[in-house]
C-alpha positions as MATLAB code, in Angstrom:
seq = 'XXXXXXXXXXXXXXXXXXXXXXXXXXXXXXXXXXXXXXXXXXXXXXXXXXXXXXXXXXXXXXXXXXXXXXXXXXXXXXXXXXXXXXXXXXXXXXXXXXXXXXXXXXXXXXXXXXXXXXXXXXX';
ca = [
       8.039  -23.956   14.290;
       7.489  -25.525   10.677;
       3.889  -24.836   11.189;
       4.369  -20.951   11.740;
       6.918  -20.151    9.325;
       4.689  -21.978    6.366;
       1.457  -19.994    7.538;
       3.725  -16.624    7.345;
       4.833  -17.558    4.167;
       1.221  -18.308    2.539;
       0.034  -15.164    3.983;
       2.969  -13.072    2.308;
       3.098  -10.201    4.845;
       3.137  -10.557    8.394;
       2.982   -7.584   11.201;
       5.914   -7.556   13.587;
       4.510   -5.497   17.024;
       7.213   -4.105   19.287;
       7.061   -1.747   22.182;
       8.122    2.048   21.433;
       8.848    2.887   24.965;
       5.667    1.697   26.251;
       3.084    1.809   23.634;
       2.909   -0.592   20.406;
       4.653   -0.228   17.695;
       3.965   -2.243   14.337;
       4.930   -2.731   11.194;
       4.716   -4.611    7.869;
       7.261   -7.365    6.677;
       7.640  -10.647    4.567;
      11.381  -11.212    4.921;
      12.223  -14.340    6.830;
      13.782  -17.573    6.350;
      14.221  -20.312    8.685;
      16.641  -21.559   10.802;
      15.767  -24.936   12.192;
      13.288  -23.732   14.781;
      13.974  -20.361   14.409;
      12.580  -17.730   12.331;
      15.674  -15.169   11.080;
      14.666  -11.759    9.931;
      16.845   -9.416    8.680;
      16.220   -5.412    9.825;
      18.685   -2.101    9.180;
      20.134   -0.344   12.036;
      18.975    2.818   10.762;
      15.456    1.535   11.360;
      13.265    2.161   14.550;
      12.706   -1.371   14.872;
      16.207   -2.175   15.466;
      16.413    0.618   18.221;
      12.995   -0.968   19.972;
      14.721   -4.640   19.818;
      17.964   -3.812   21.095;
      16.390   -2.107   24.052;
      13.241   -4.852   24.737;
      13.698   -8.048   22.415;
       9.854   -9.318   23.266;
       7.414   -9.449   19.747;
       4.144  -10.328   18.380;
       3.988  -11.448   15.242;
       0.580  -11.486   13.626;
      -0.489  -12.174    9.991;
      -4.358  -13.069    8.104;
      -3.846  -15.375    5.389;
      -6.705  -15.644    2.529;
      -8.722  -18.138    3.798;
      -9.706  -15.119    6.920;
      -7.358  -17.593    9.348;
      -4.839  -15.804   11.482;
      -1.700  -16.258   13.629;
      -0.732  -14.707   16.571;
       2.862  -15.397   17.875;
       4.462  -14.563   20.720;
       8.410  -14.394   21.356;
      11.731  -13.081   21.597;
      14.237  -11.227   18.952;
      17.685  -11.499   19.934;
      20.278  -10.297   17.591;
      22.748  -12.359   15.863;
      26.339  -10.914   15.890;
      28.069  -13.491   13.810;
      25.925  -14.042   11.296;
      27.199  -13.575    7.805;
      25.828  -17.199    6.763;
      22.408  -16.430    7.994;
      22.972  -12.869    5.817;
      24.267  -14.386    2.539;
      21.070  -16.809    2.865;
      18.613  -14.385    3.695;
      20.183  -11.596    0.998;
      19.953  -14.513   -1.633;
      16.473  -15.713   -0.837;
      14.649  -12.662   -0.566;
      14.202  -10.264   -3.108;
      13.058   -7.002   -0.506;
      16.509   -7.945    0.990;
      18.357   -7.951   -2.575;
      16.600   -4.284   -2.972;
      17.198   -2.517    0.354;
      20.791   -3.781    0.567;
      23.996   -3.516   -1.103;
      25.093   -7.191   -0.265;
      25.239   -9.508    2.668;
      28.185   -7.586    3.523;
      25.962   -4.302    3.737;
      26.747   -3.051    7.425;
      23.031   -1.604    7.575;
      21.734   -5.173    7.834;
      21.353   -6.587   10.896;
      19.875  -10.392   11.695;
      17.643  -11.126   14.260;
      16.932  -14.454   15.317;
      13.025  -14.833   16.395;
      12.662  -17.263   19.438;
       9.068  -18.272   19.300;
       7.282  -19.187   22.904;
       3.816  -19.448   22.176;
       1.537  -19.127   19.041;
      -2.495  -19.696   18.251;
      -3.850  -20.011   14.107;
      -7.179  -19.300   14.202;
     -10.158  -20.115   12.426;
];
């Protein structure tokens, strides 16, 4: 998973695509660390996106980085209940975290661990 989270990083922003009761739904990020082979986002429960992963956890991720290569990645989004260490880290690596939230502590943030099955860069 290495490979993915370096290619999201040089790209900067990535797209997360969820389904919105049937029909796509996407949106812009760059907030993620990771978590051995896990990606870890971190999303507010006042959000849309945390609605449309509590009720169908499957994702796309896809991103273009400058060189006009892209990434699509496929996966799942579970949620991560106990996860104040994955908080603090995210909340102290990420300055769009440090902005949108109070603290790790915030109860608006919520972490979702990405489970990624399948992905393709291409050229």
């Amino acid at each position: 998973m290495n490979e993915v989270f370096a290619f999201l990083k040089e790209c900067g922003a990535f797209f997360i695509i969820t389904d919105n009761n049937g029909a796509p739904a996407g949106r812009p990020f760059n907030s993620m660390i990771a978590d051995g082979n896990d990606l870890i986002i971190g999303v507010s429960n006042a959000k849309d996106i945390y609605r449309q992963l509590k009720a169908n956890s499957r994702i796309q991720i896809v991103s273009l980085n400058a060189g006009n290569k892209w990434i699509r990645a496929n996966g799942f989004a579970l949620e991560e209940y106990d996860s104040y260490d994955l908080k603090e880290r995210l909340y102290n690596e990420d300055n769009y975290v440090k902005t949108h939230f109070a603290s790790p502590n915030d109860e608006r943030l919520c972490i979702f661990r990405v489970d990624v099955l399948d992905y393709h860069i291409y050229e």
